[in-house]
Structures are given as C-alpha cells and as structure tokens.
Amino acid sequence: MYRLSNTVRDYPWGSRTAIPELLGLAATGGPAAEMWIGAHPDSPSEASHPDQPGTTPLDALVASDPARFLGQDTAGRYGRLPFLTKILAADQPLSLQVHPTLDQARNGFAAEESAGVDRSAPHRNYKDDNHKPEIIFPLTEFSALCGFREASATAALFGWLADTIESDPDLSDEGGQAAAAARRTAATLAQDDLRGAFTDLLSGGTAVVQLVALAAEAVSCGRHAVQDPGLAELASLAGFHPGDPGVLVSLMLNHLTLQPGQAVYLPAGNIHAYLRGLGVEVMASSDNVLRGGLTGKHIDLPELMDTVDFTSLGVPYLEPEEGPLGQELYRPPFDEFQLQRIAFPGEKTMADDDVAVSQQGPVTVVCVAGEVLLDSPQGDLLLARGDSVFIPANEAPVIARHQGGAPVLAFAVTTSERS
C-alpha cells in the first residue's frame, strides 16, 4: 500500500475553510476547491512506500507496471487508473457544464491535437481523450442544478417572470424587451422545445441581459411571493454572474438540496452545476468540461449543443447497495468506478464488525474522520483523518478495522463490480 500526498486546486469558487477543517489541514487563506486523489496527469497524487525512498507521481508508478498495480483486466481495458476521487468544497456556483461521451471525447481530443490547439489554450474543449461520468456524495447539505425539469414547469416560471415584470412599475423594463424575452421563452418551452429555449437564452443579446437583472430583482425585492427553489436561487446566481444567460438557464434545471449521504450520478450529456456544499466526487479520470453559462470562460455553443442531452428526466439519485460481504456500495451505471462508504460508530465494542474493502483491481481510500487500520497480507497501514492511500491490485484482500475511540468515516473507490 502507498500513502498519497494530494494536490488541492485553488479555483476561485472554492471554500477557504471546508477542506482544511474536514481533513485537518492548514488553511492557506485562499480557496481550497478540490483535492485530487488519483493519477490524472494534470495533478497526480504523489505516492510513497515505507520500503522505498522518496515519492513517485501515481501515474508514473502505475505506468511502471500496469499489470501489478491495476490488475490484468483493468490494465488491458483502460491502460491507466480509470477513476479519480476528489474532495470538493464549493462556496460559489460552479459553471453550468456538461461532459462528453467517450466517443465524443476521443474524436474531439484527436481533432484538437491534429489542429495543433495548445492544451492550455482557453478555447480548448478537450484536455484528454476520456469521458467524465461522475457521482457526488454530499458530506454537508449540498445544493446543485442537475438535468432538465419538465419543459411545462419551466414555461410557467418564465410566464410568471413576464407577468411580474409587466405588472410591477418599480421593475423598469425599457421597451418591454425583458418581458417579451420571457414570454418568447415560455412559448418555446410550452411546445416542449428545450433545445430551442436553451439556444435562444445562451445566444444572449440585450433583452436576455436585461431579463437576468429584472428577474433577480423580481425575486429579491420582497414584493412578490417566490416559492419555486429555482426562482429563489436567481438573485444569488445573478450576484455572482450579472447579465449571464446561465442565470436564466438555471430555471430549466432541477434544483436540488441534497442531504449528507444523498448521492446522485451524472452521466454524459447531463447539464449541471454545483452551487455550494462539501462532498466526495468520483469520476472517470478526465478533466473534459464543456461550459454553458455561469462563467467567464470559453463557451463553444455548437459543441455544447452536440453534447447536451435535451431530455427531461427525474433526478438520478444513487441509492446504496449491499456488497457480497456486507459493504455499503454506491454503484452508478458506469464501469470505471464505484464508491464504498466505510463507517464505524464511536467507542469500539465487541459488536463492531471489520469491513472488507471492495476490490476489483486498484483502490484508493481516503479517511475523513477518525482512524482506520487497513490490514492486508503484505502489511498494515493506519489512516488518520486526512490520510489517503493507493492499494495495488495485487494486494488483496484488505480489511478495514476500527481504531481508537472516535467515529470513523472513510471512502474507498475501485472499478465497478458491474464491469
């Protein structure tokens, strides 16, 4: 087993305190948005072993002997560690975004490579050749936008905005263009045309910019009853991104307030945005993101339109399943990964059961509370709060044992038993 040292990304939307407080790290004073635990080449974890000097980037370690570290099946299928775990802490909304299918990622990456587009170029769409399906497991209350709600429900919200702007003399709509834009959007949605409404809003123009401002004022002024959670979020989104059409696109999406442990999964094509909260995020090892609003970064509208799934679906909640040895497993419909929650109560008693770590090839484990001993045939490793480890495929079985008197919470990620 290899201890890991992980990079914390300082994206501006990140919380300054949540990750340091969760993991017992020293706060830097700047945002700590994501801790990456894995072998993605942009920020690979540094791996160390008690019998070996120094550290090695985890991607290089895996590449040195894929069969040993990944197992024959995973090495043959993926050729790399197929998953990436993050601790994510958002204080501000992330951009509206969508992730490509595997074929789209491969083709898009190859096209940009062939065209000589620098991988760090702000207009580059594909940073690698992989897709990025993901799950989020909240550790705190967690707010997010996820997938399209029914078009008729969104049409009613835009109709309410038009009525409110027209009827409130304190909402100054020069030329009536904001109300007219709201009515056009409502009419498009009434025809169940999510694609058309989405395109019209993102195409922008002065009417959309004015509608963003007046919509935010309408819901925050206190003169109008606002019950829909999507409407209630508008003022906050407009405060972070004034004039951004993504503020209005947010009304088209399911607005979620997830409780700790209430996981959701996000397949390719699902447009979404995390708004605030702390959680464990697991994904296929990729950094491919196509943005669709709530951002000052590049938006490639044609590529975005080819990637978004314009289907109204229910929220893709992910319920836990019991593994073959009684483990608590979260198995999304993706082959690259599954998540195991490992939890022990406070004071250890004779009734405490050790937990088998689910292993289908390589595993990463991160401990976020208490202490847990990982016991393998090749040795033991104690993880305290904030520690993480890589377990090679050839080191099995591994048992998680409760240590100390404090409650334990840890998460293990491996390839899916579905694959």
CSV table of C-alpha atoms in Angstrom, one decimal:
chain,number,residue,atom,x,y,z
A,1,MET,CA,0.0,0.0,0.0
A,2,TYR,CA,1.2,3.5,-0.9
A,3,ARG,CA,0.5,6.6,1.1
A,4,LEU,CA,-0.7,9.5,-1.0
A,5,SER,CA,0.0,13.3,-0.9
A,6,ASN,CA,-2.6,15.1,-3.0
A,7,THR,CA,-2.9,18.4,-4.8
A,8,VAL,CA,-5.5,20.9,-3.6
A,9,ARG,CA,-6.8,23.1,-6.5
A,10,ASP,CA,-7.5,26.7,-5.7
A,11,TYR,CA,-10.3,27.5,-8.1
A,12,PRO,CA,-12.0,30.8,-7.1
A,13,TRP,CA,-15.3,29.2,-6.3
A,14,GLY,CA,-13.8,27.1,-3.6
A,15,SER,CA,-14.3,27.4,0.1
A,16,ARG,CA,-11.4,28.7,2.1
A,17,THR,CA,-12.2,26.6,5.2
A,18,ALA,CA,-14.3,23.4,4.4
A,19,ILE,CA,-11.5,21.1,3.1
A,20,PRO,CA,-8.9,22.2,5.7
A,21,GLU,CA,-11.5,21.8,8.5
A,22,LEU,CA,-12.6,18.4,7.2
A,23,LEU,CA,-9.1,16.9,6.8
A,24,GLY,CA,-7.2,18.8,9.5
A,25,LEU,CA,-5.0,20.7,7.0
A,26,ALA,CA,-3.6,24.2,7.5
A,27,ALA,CA,-5.7,26.8,5.8
A,28,THR,CA,-3.7,28.9,3.2
A,29,GLY,CA,-6.1,31.9,3.3
A,30,GLY,CA,-7.0,31.2,-0.3
A,31,PRO,CA,-9.7,29.0,-1.8
A,32,ALA,CA,-9.4,25.2,-1.4
A,33,ALA,CA,-11.8,24.0,-4.1
A,34,GLU,CA,-10.8,20.4,-4.9
A,35,MET,CA,-8.4,17.8,-3.6
A,36,TRP,CA,-7.5,15.4,-6.3
A,37,ILE,CA,-6.8,11.8,-5.3
A,38,GLY,CA,-5.6,9.7,-8.2
A,39,ALA,CA,-3.4,9.5,-11.2
A,40,HIS,CA,-4.7,12.2,-13.6
A,41,PRO,CA,-1.6,13.6,-15.3
A,42,ASP,CA,-2.7,17.2,-14.6
A,43,SER,CA,-2.4,16.7,-10.8
A,44,PRO,CA,-1.3,13.2,-9.9
A,45,SER,CA,-1.0,12.2,-6.3
A,46,GLU,CA,2.5,11.6,-5.0
A,47,ALA,CA,2.9,8.0,-3.8
A,48,SER,CA,5.3,6.9,-1.1
A,49,HIS,CA,6.0,3.4,0.3
A,50,PRO,CA,7.7,2.6,3.6
A,51,ASP,CA,10.2,0.3,1.9
A,52,GLN,CA,11.1,2.8,-0.8
A,53,PRO,CA,12.8,6.2,-0.7
A,54,GLY,CA,11.1,9.4,-1.9
A,55,THR,CA,7.8,9.8,-3.7
A,56,THR,CA,6.6,9.0,-7.2
A,57,PRO,CA,3.8,10.5,-9.1
A,58,LEU,CA,1.0,8.0,-9.1
A,59,ASP,CA,0.5,8.0,-12.9
A,60,ALA,CA,4.2,7.2,-13.3
A,61,LEU,CA,4.0,4.5,-10.6
A,62,VAL,CA,1.1,2.8,-12.3
A,63,ALA,CA,2.7,3.1,-15.8
A,64,SER,CA,5.9,1.3,-14.5
A,65,ASP,CA,4.0,-2.0,-14.0
A,66,PRO,CA,0.3,-1.7,-15.1
A,67,ALA,CA,-0.4,-5.4,-14.6
A,68,ARG,CA,0.8,-5.3,-11.0
A,69,PHE,CA,-0.8,-2.0,-10.0
A,70,LEU,CA,-4.1,-2.2,-12.0
A,71,GLY,CA,-4.5,-5.9,-12.5
A,72,GLN,CA,-4.6,-7.6,-15.9
A,73,ASP,CA,-8.3,-6.8,-16.6
A,74,THR,CA,-8.1,-3.1,-15.7
A,75,ALA,CA,-4.7,-2.7,-17.4
A,76,GLY,CA,-6.0,-4.4,-20.5
A,77,ARG,CA,-9.2,-2.4,-20.7
A,78,TYR,CA,-8.1,1.1,-19.6
A,79,GLY,CA,-4.3,1.2,-19.5
A,80,ARG,CA,-4.4,3.7,-16.6
A,81,LEU,CA,-6.1,4.2,-13.3
A,82,PRO,CA,-9.6,4.6,-14.6
A,83,PHE,CA,-11.1,6.8,-11.8
A,84,LEU,CA,-10.4,10.0,-10.0
A,85,THR,CA,-11.6,10.9,-6.5
A,86,LYS,CA,-12.0,14.5,-5.3
A,87,ILE,CA,-13.0,16.2,-2.1
A,88,LEU,CA,-15.0,19.2,-3.4
A,89,ALA,CA,-15.9,22.3,-1.5
A,90,ALA,CA,-17.9,25.0,-3.2
A,91,ASP,CA,-18.7,28.4,-1.7
A,92,GLN,CA,-19.8,29.8,-5.0
A,93,PRO,CA,-21.6,28.3,-8.0
A,94,LEU,CA,-19.5,26.3,-10.5
A,95,SER,CA,-20.2,26.9,-14.2
A,96,LEU,CA,-23.1,25.2,-15.9
A,97,GLN,CA,-21.4,22.3,-17.6
A,98,VAL,CA,-21.7,19.0,-19.4
A,99,HIS,CA,-19.3,16.2,-20.0
A,100,PRO,CA,-18.9,14.3,-23.4
A,101,THR,CA,-19.4,10.7,-24.2
A,102,LEU,CA,-16.4,8.5,-24.7
A,103,ASP,CA,-16.6,8.7,-28.5
A,104,GLN,CA,-17.1,12.5,-28.4
A,105,ALA,CA,-14.0,12.9,-26.1
A,106,ARG,CA,-11.8,10.7,-28.3
A,107,ASN,CA,-12.9,12.4,-31.5
A,108,GLY,CA,-12.8,15.9,-30.1
A,109,PHE,CA,-9.4,15.4,-28.5
A,110,ALA,CA,-7.9,13.9,-31.6
A,111,ALA,CA,-9.3,16.8,-33.7
A,112,GLU,CA,-7.8,19.4,-31.4
A,113,GLU,CA,-4.5,17.6,-31.3
A,114,SER,CA,-4.4,17.4,-35.1
A,115,ALA,CA,-5.2,21.1,-35.4
A,116,GLY,CA,-2.4,22.0,-33.0
A,117,VAL,CA,-4.6,23.6,-30.4
A,118,ASP,CA,-2.4,24.1,-27.3
A,119,ARG,CA,-3.8,22.0,-24.4
A,120,SER,CA,-3.7,25.1,-22.1
A,121,ALA,CA,-5.5,27.3,-24.6
A,122,PRO,CA,-8.6,28.9,-23.1
A,123,HIS,CA,-10.7,28.0,-26.1
A,124,ARG,CA,-9.7,24.3,-26.0
A,125,ASN,CA,-12.6,21.9,-25.3
A,126,TYR,CA,-10.9,18.6,-24.8
A,127,LYS,CA,-8.0,18.3,-22.3
A,128,ASP,CA,-7.8,14.5,-22.7
A,129,ASP,CA,-9.4,11.6,-24.6
A,130,ASN,CA,-11.7,10.3,-21.9
A,131,HIS,CA,-15.3,10.8,-20.8
A,132,LYS,CA,-16.2,12.1,-17.4
A,133,PRO,CA,-19.3,10.5,-15.8
A,134,GLU,CA,-19.4,11.2,-12.1
A,135,ILE,CA,-21.1,11.0,-8.8
A,136,ILE,CA,-21.3,13.4,-5.9
A,137,PHE,CA,-21.7,12.1,-2.3
A,138,PRO,CA,-22.5,15.1,0.0
A,139,LEU,CA,-20.8,15.4,3.3
A,140,THR,CA,-22.9,18.5,4.2
A,141,GLU,CA,-26.1,19.9,2.8
A,142,PHE,CA,-25.3,20.3,-0.9
A,143,SER,CA,-27.1,22.5,-3.5
A,144,ALA,CA,-26.9,21.7,-7.1
A,145,LEU,CA,-28.6,22.0,-10.5
A,146,CYS,CA,-29.0,18.7,-12.3
A,147,GLY,CA,-30.6,17.9,-15.6
A,148,PHE,CA,-33.7,19.4,-17.2
A,149,ARG,CA,-37.0,19.5,-15.4
A,150,GLU,CA,-40.3,19.2,-17.4
A,151,ALA,CA,-40.5,22.0,-20.0
A,152,SER,CA,-44.0,22.9,-18.9
A,153,ALA,CA,-42.9,23.6,-15.4
A,154,THR,CA,-40.1,25.9,-16.7
A,155,ALA,CA,-42.6,27.6,-19.1
A,156,ALA,CA,-44.7,28.5,-16.1
A,157,LEU,CA,-41.7,30.2,-14.4
A,158,PHE,CA,-40.9,32.3,-17.4
A,159,GLY,CA,-44.6,33.2,-17.7
A,160,TRP,CA,-44.5,34.3,-14.0
A,161,LEU,CA,-41.4,36.5,-14.7
A,162,ALA,CA,-43.1,38.1,-17.7
A,163,ASP,CA,-46.3,38.8,-15.7
A,164,THR,CA,-44.4,40.1,-12.7
A,165,ILE,CA,-42.1,42.5,-14.8
A,166,GLU,CA,-45.1,43.9,-16.7
A,167,SER,CA,-47.3,44.4,-13.5
A,168,ASP,CA,-44.6,45.9,-11.2
A,169,PRO,CA,-44.0,49.6,-12.0
A,170,ASP,CA,-40.8,49.5,-10.0
A,171,LEU,CA,-39.3,47.0,-12.4
A,172,SER,CA,-38.1,49.2,-15.2
A,173,ASP,CA,-38.2,47.3,-18.5
A,174,GLU,CA,-37.1,49.7,-21.2
A,175,GLY,CA,-39.1,49.0,-24.3
A,176,GLY,CA,-40.7,45.9,-22.7
A,177,GLN,CA,-37.9,43.7,-24.1
A,178,ALA,CA,-37.2,41.7,-21.0
A,179,ALA,CA,-40.9,40.7,-20.6
A,180,ALA,CA,-41.0,39.9,-24.3
A,181,ALA,CA,-38.0,37.7,-24.0
A,182,ALA,CA,-39.5,35.9,-21.0
A,183,ARG,CA,-42.8,35.3,-23.0
A,184,ARG,CA,-40.9,34.0,-26.0
A,185,THR,CA,-39.0,31.6,-23.8
A,186,ALA,CA,-42.3,30.5,-22.2
A,187,ALA,CA,-43.9,29.9,-25.6
A,188,THR,CA,-40.9,27.9,-26.8
A,189,LEU,CA,-41.0,25.7,-23.7
A,190,ALA,CA,-44.8,25.3,-23.9
A,191,GLN,CA,-44.0,23.5,-27.2
A,192,ASP,CA,-41.7,21.2,-25.2
A,193,ASP,CA,-38.7,22.6,-27.1
A,194,LEU,CA,-35.9,22.5,-24.5
A,195,ARG,CA,-33.2,22.8,-27.2
A,196,GLY,CA,-34.8,25.9,-28.7
A,197,ALA,CA,-35.2,27.7,-25.4
A,198,PHE,CA,-31.7,26.8,-24.3
A,199,THR,CA,-30.2,28.0,-27.6
A,200,ASP,CA,-32.2,31.3,-27.5
A,201,LEU,CA,-31.1,32.1,-24.0
A,202,LEU,CA,-27.4,31.3,-24.5
A,203,SER,CA,-27.4,33.3,-27.7
A,204,GLY,CA,-27.9,36.3,-25.4
A,205,GLY,CA,-28.5,39.8,-26.5
A,206,THR,CA,-29.6,42.9,-24.6
A,207,ALA,CA,-33.0,41.5,-23.9
A,208,VAL,CA,-31.6,38.5,-22.1
A,209,VAL,CA,-29.1,40.6,-20.2
A,210,GLN,CA,-32.0,42.9,-19.1
A,211,LEU,CA,-34.2,39.9,-18.2
A,212,VAL,CA,-31.4,38.5,-16.0
A,213,ALA,CA,-31.3,41.7,-14.0
A,214,LEU,CA,-35.1,42.2,-13.7
A,215,ALA,CA,-35.7,38.5,-12.8
A,216,ALA,CA,-33.2,38.8,-10.0
A,217,GLU,CA,-34.8,42.0,-8.8
A,218,ALA,CA,-38.3,40.5,-9.0
A,219,VAL,CA,-37.4,37.6,-6.8
A,220,SER,CA,-35.3,39.5,-4.3
A,221,CYS,CA,-37.3,42.7,-3.8
A,222,GLY,CA,-39.8,41.2,-1.3
A,223,ARG,CA,-42.9,42.4,-3.2
A,224,HIS,CA,-43.6,39.0,-4.8
A,225,ALA,CA,-44.2,35.6,-3.3
A,226,VAL,CA,-41.5,33.2,-4.6
A,227,GLN,CA,-42.0,29.5,-3.8
A,228,ASP,CA,-40.0,27.7,-6.5
A,229,PRO,CA,-36.5,27.0,-5.3
A,230,GLY,CA,-35.1,27.7,-8.8
A,231,LEU,CA,-36.6,31.2,-8.7
A,232,ALA,CA,-35.4,31.7,-5.2
A,233,GLU,CA,-31.8,31.0,-6.4
A,234,LEU,CA,-31.8,33.6,-9.2
A,235,ALA,CA,-30.7,36.6,-7.2
A,236,SER,CA,-27.7,34.7,-5.8
A,237,LEU,CA,-26.7,33.5,-9.2
A,238,ALA,CA,-27.1,36.9,-10.8
A,239,GLY,CA,-25.0,38.4,-8.0
A,240,PHE,CA,-22.1,36.1,-8.9
A,241,HIS,CA,-22.7,36.3,-12.7
A,242,PRO,CA,-24.6,39.5,-13.6
A,243,GLY,CA,-26.0,39.5,-17.1
A,244,ASP,CA,-25.0,35.9,-17.6
A,245,PRO,CA,-27.7,34.0,-19.5
A,246,GLY,CA,-26.9,30.9,-17.5
A,247,VAL,CA,-28.8,32.5,-14.7
A,248,LEU,CA,-32.0,32.0,-16.7
A,249,VAL,CA,-30.9,28.6,-18.0
A,250,SER,CA,-30.8,27.5,-14.3
A,251,LEU,CA,-34.6,27.8,-14.3
A,252,MET,CA,-34.7,24.9,-16.8
A,253,LEU,CA,-32.9,22.6,-14.5
A,254,ASN,CA,-33.8,20.5,-11.4
A,255,HIS,CA,-32.8,22.4,-8.3
A,256,LEU,CA,-31.5,20.0,-5.6
A,257,THR,CA,-30.8,20.4,-2.0
A,258,LEU,CA,-29.1,17.2,-1.1
A,259,GLN,CA,-28.6,16.0,2.5
A,260,PRO,CA,-25.4,14.2,3.6
A,261,GLY,CA,-25.2,10.8,2.0
A,262,GLN,CA,-27.9,11.6,-0.6
A,263,ALA,CA,-25.8,10.8,-3.7
A,264,VAL,CA,-26.6,11.5,-7.3
A,265,TYR,CA,-24.9,10.3,-10.5
A,266,LEU,CA,-24.3,12.4,-13.6
A,267,PRO,CA,-23.9,10.7,-17.0
A,268,ALA,CA,-22.6,12.2,-20.2
A,269,GLY,CA,-24.9,14.9,-21.5
A,270,ASN,CA,-26.4,15.8,-18.2
A,271,ILE,CA,-26.1,19.6,-17.8
A,272,HIS,CA,-25.4,20.5,-14.2
A,273,ALA,CA,-23.8,22.9,-11.8
A,274,TYR,CA,-22.8,22.5,-8.2
A,275,LEU,CA,-23.8,25.6,-6.2
A,276,ARG,CA,-22.5,25.1,-2.7
A,277,GLY,CA,-21.5,22.4,-0.3
A,278,LEU,CA,-18.9,19.8,0.6
A,279,GLY,CA,-18.8,16.3,-0.8
A,280,VAL,CA,-16.8,13.4,-2.2
A,281,GLU,CA,-16.9,13.4,-6.0
A,282,VAL,CA,-15.8,10.4,-8.1
A,283,MET,CA,-15.5,10.3,-11.8
A,284,ALA,CA,-13.8,8.6,-14.7
A,285,SER,CA,-10.3,10.0,-14.8
A,286,SER,CA,-10.8,13.0,-17.1
A,287,ASP,CA,-10.9,16.8,-17.0
A,288,ASN,CA,-13.2,17.3,-20.0
A,289,VAL,CA,-15.8,20.1,-19.4
A,290,LEU,CA,-18.0,21.9,-21.9
A,291,ARG,CA,-19.4,25.0,-20.3
A,292,GLY,CA,-22.8,26.5,-20.8
A,293,GLY,CA,-23.1,29.6,-18.6
A,294,LEU,CA,-22.3,31.0,-15.1
A,295,THR,CA,-18.8,31.5,-16.2
A,296,GLY,CA,-16.4,34.0,-17.8
A,297,LYS,CA,-14.6,31.1,-19.6
A,298,HIS,CA,-15.0,30.0,-23.1
A,299,ILE,CA,-18.3,28.6,-24.3
A,300,ASP,CA,-18.4,26.7,-27.6
A,301,LEU,CA,-22.1,26.8,-28.3
A,302,PRO,CA,-22.1,24.4,-31.3
A,303,GLU,CA,-20.0,21.8,-29.4
A,304,LEU,CA,-22.2,22.3,-26.3
A,305,MET,CA,-25.4,21.7,-28.3
A,306,ASP,CA,-24.0,18.5,-29.7
A,307,THR,CA,-23.2,17.2,-26.2
A,308,VAL,CA,-26.2,18.2,-24.0
A,309,ASP,CA,-29.0,15.6,-23.6
A,310,PHE,CA,-32.2,17.6,-24.0
A,311,THR,CA,-34.4,15.1,-22.2
A,312,SER,CA,-36.5,15.9,-19.1
A,313,LEU,CA,-35.6,13.2,-16.6
A,314,GLY,CA,-36.1,12.6,-12.9
A,315,VAL,CA,-33.2,13.3,-10.6
A,316,PRO,CA,-30.6,10.5,-10.9
A,317,TYR,CA,-30.4,9.6,-7.2
A,318,LEU,CA,-27.9,6.8,-6.3
A,319,GLU,CA,-29.1,4.5,-3.6
A,320,PRO,CA,-26.6,2.4,-1.6
A,321,GLU,CA,-26.4,-1.4,-2.3
A,322,GLU,CA,-25.1,-4.1,-0.1
A,323,GLY,CA,-22.0,-5.8,-1.4
A,324,PRO,CA,-21.3,-9.5,-1.2
A,325,LEU,CA,-19.5,-9.1,2.1
A,326,GLY,CA,-22.0,-6.6,3.6
A,327,GLN,CA,-20.3,-3.4,2.3
A,328,GLU,CA,-22.2,-0.2,1.7
A,329,LEU,CA,-21.6,0.4,-2.0
A,330,TYR,CA,-22.7,3.1,-4.4
A,331,ARG,CA,-22.7,1.7,-8.0
A,332,PRO,CA,-23.6,4.1,-10.8
A,333,PRO,CA,-24.2,2.7,-14.2
A,334,PHE,CA,-20.6,3.3,-15.2
A,335,ASP,CA,-17.8,0.7,-15.5
A,336,GLU,CA,-14.9,2.8,-14.3
A,337,PHE,CA,-15.7,3.2,-10.6
A,338,GLN,CA,-17.9,2.5,-7.6
A,339,LEU,CA,-17.8,4.2,-4.2
A,340,GLN,CA,-17.7,2.4,-0.8
A,341,ARG,CA,-18.6,4.2,2.4
A,342,ILE,CA,-16.8,2.8,5.4
A,343,ALA,CA,-18.2,3.9,8.7
A,344,PHE,CA,-17.7,2.8,12.3
A,345,PRO,CA,-19.5,4.4,15.4
A,346,GLY,CA,-17.6,5.9,18.3
A,347,GLU,CA,-16.2,3.7,21.1
A,348,LYS,CA,-15.1,0.4,19.6
A,349,THR,CA,-17.1,-2.5,21.0
A,350,MET,CA,-17.0,-6.3,20.6
A,351,ALA,CA,-20.0,-5.8,18.3
A,352,ASP,CA,-18.0,-3.8,15.8
A,353,ASP,CA,-17.5,-5.7,12.6
A,354,ASP,CA,-14.5,-5.3,10.4
A,355,VAL,CA,-15.3,-4.2,6.9
A,356,ALA,CA,-13.8,-5.8,3.8
A,357,VAL,CA,-12.6,-3.2,1.3
A,358,SER,CA,-14.3,-3.8,-2.1
A,359,GLN,CA,-11.5,-4.5,-4.6
A,360,GLN,CA,-11.9,-5.0,-8.3
A,361,GLY,CA,-8.4,-4.2,-9.2
A,362,PRO,CA,-6.8,-1.0,-7.9
A,363,VAL,CA,-8.3,1.0,-4.9
A,364,THR,CA,-7.9,4.5,-3.4
A,365,VAL,CA,-9.0,5.2,0.1
A,366,VAL,CA,-9.4,8.5,1.9
A,367,CYS,CA,-10.2,8.9,5.6
A,368,VAL,CA,-12.2,12.0,6.6
A,369,ALA,CA,-12.9,11.2,10.3
A,370,GLY,CA,-11.3,9.0,13.0
A,371,GLU,CA,-8.7,6.3,12.4
A,372,VAL,CA,-8.9,3.1,10.4
A,373,LEU,CA,-6.4,0.4,10.1
A,374,LEU,CA,-6.1,-1.2,6.6
A,375,ASP,CA,-4.9,-4.8,7.1
A,376,SER,CA,-3.5,-6.7,4.0
A,377,PRO,CA,-1.5,-9.8,3.6
A,378,GLN,CA,1.5,-7.6,2.8
A,379,GLY,CA,1.2,-5.4,5.9
A,380,ASP,CA,-0.9,-2.9,7.8
A,381,LEU,CA,-1.4,0.8,7.3
A,382,LEU,CA,-3.0,3.2,9.7
A,383,LEU,CA,-5.1,6.0,8.2
A,384,ALA,CA,-5.9,9.0,10.3
A,385,ARG,CA,-8.2,11.9,9.3
A,386,GLY,CA,-6.9,13.5,6.1
A,387,ASP,CA,-4.9,10.5,5.1
A,388,SER,CA,-5.2,8.6,1.8
A,389,VAL,CA,-3.7,5.5,0.2
A,390,PHE,CA,-3.4,3.7,-3.1
A,391,ILE,CA,-3.8,-0.1,-2.9
A,392,PRO,CA,-2.4,-2.0,-5.8
A,393,ALA,CA,-4.5,-4.7,-7.5
A,394,ASN,CA,-2.0,-7.4,-6.3
A,395,GLU,CA,-2.5,-6.5,-2.6
A,396,ALA,CA,-5.7,-8.2,-1.6
A,397,PRO,CA,-7.8,-8.9,0.4
A,398,VAL,CA,-7.7,-5.7,2.5
A,399,ILE,CA,-9.8,-5.4,5.7
A,400,ALA,CA,-10.7,-2.0,7.3
A,401,ARG,CA,-10.5,-2.2,11.1
A,402,HIS,CA,-11.8,0.4,13.6
A,403,GLN,CA,-9.0,2.1,15.6
A,404,GLY,CA,-9.3,4.4,18.6
A,405,GLY,CA,-12.5,5.7,20.2
A,406,ALA,CA,-13.7,8.2,17.7
A,407,PRO,CA,-16.3,7.6,14.9
A,408,VAL,CA,-14.7,6.7,11.6
A,409,LEU,CA,-15.7,7.7,8.1
A,410,ALA,CA,-13.7,6.7,5.1
A,411,PHE,CA,-14.3,6.2,1.4
A,412,ALA,CA,-12.9,3.6,-0.9
A,413,VAL,CA,-13.1,3.7,-4.7
A,414,THR,CA,-12.4,0.8,-7.1
A,415,THR,CA,-13.6,-0.3,-10.5
A,416,SER,CA,-17.2,-1.3,-10.7
A,417,GLU,CA,-18.4,-4.8,-10.0
A,418,ARG,CA,-20.8,-4.2,-12.9
A,419,SER,CA,-17.9,-4.1,-15.4
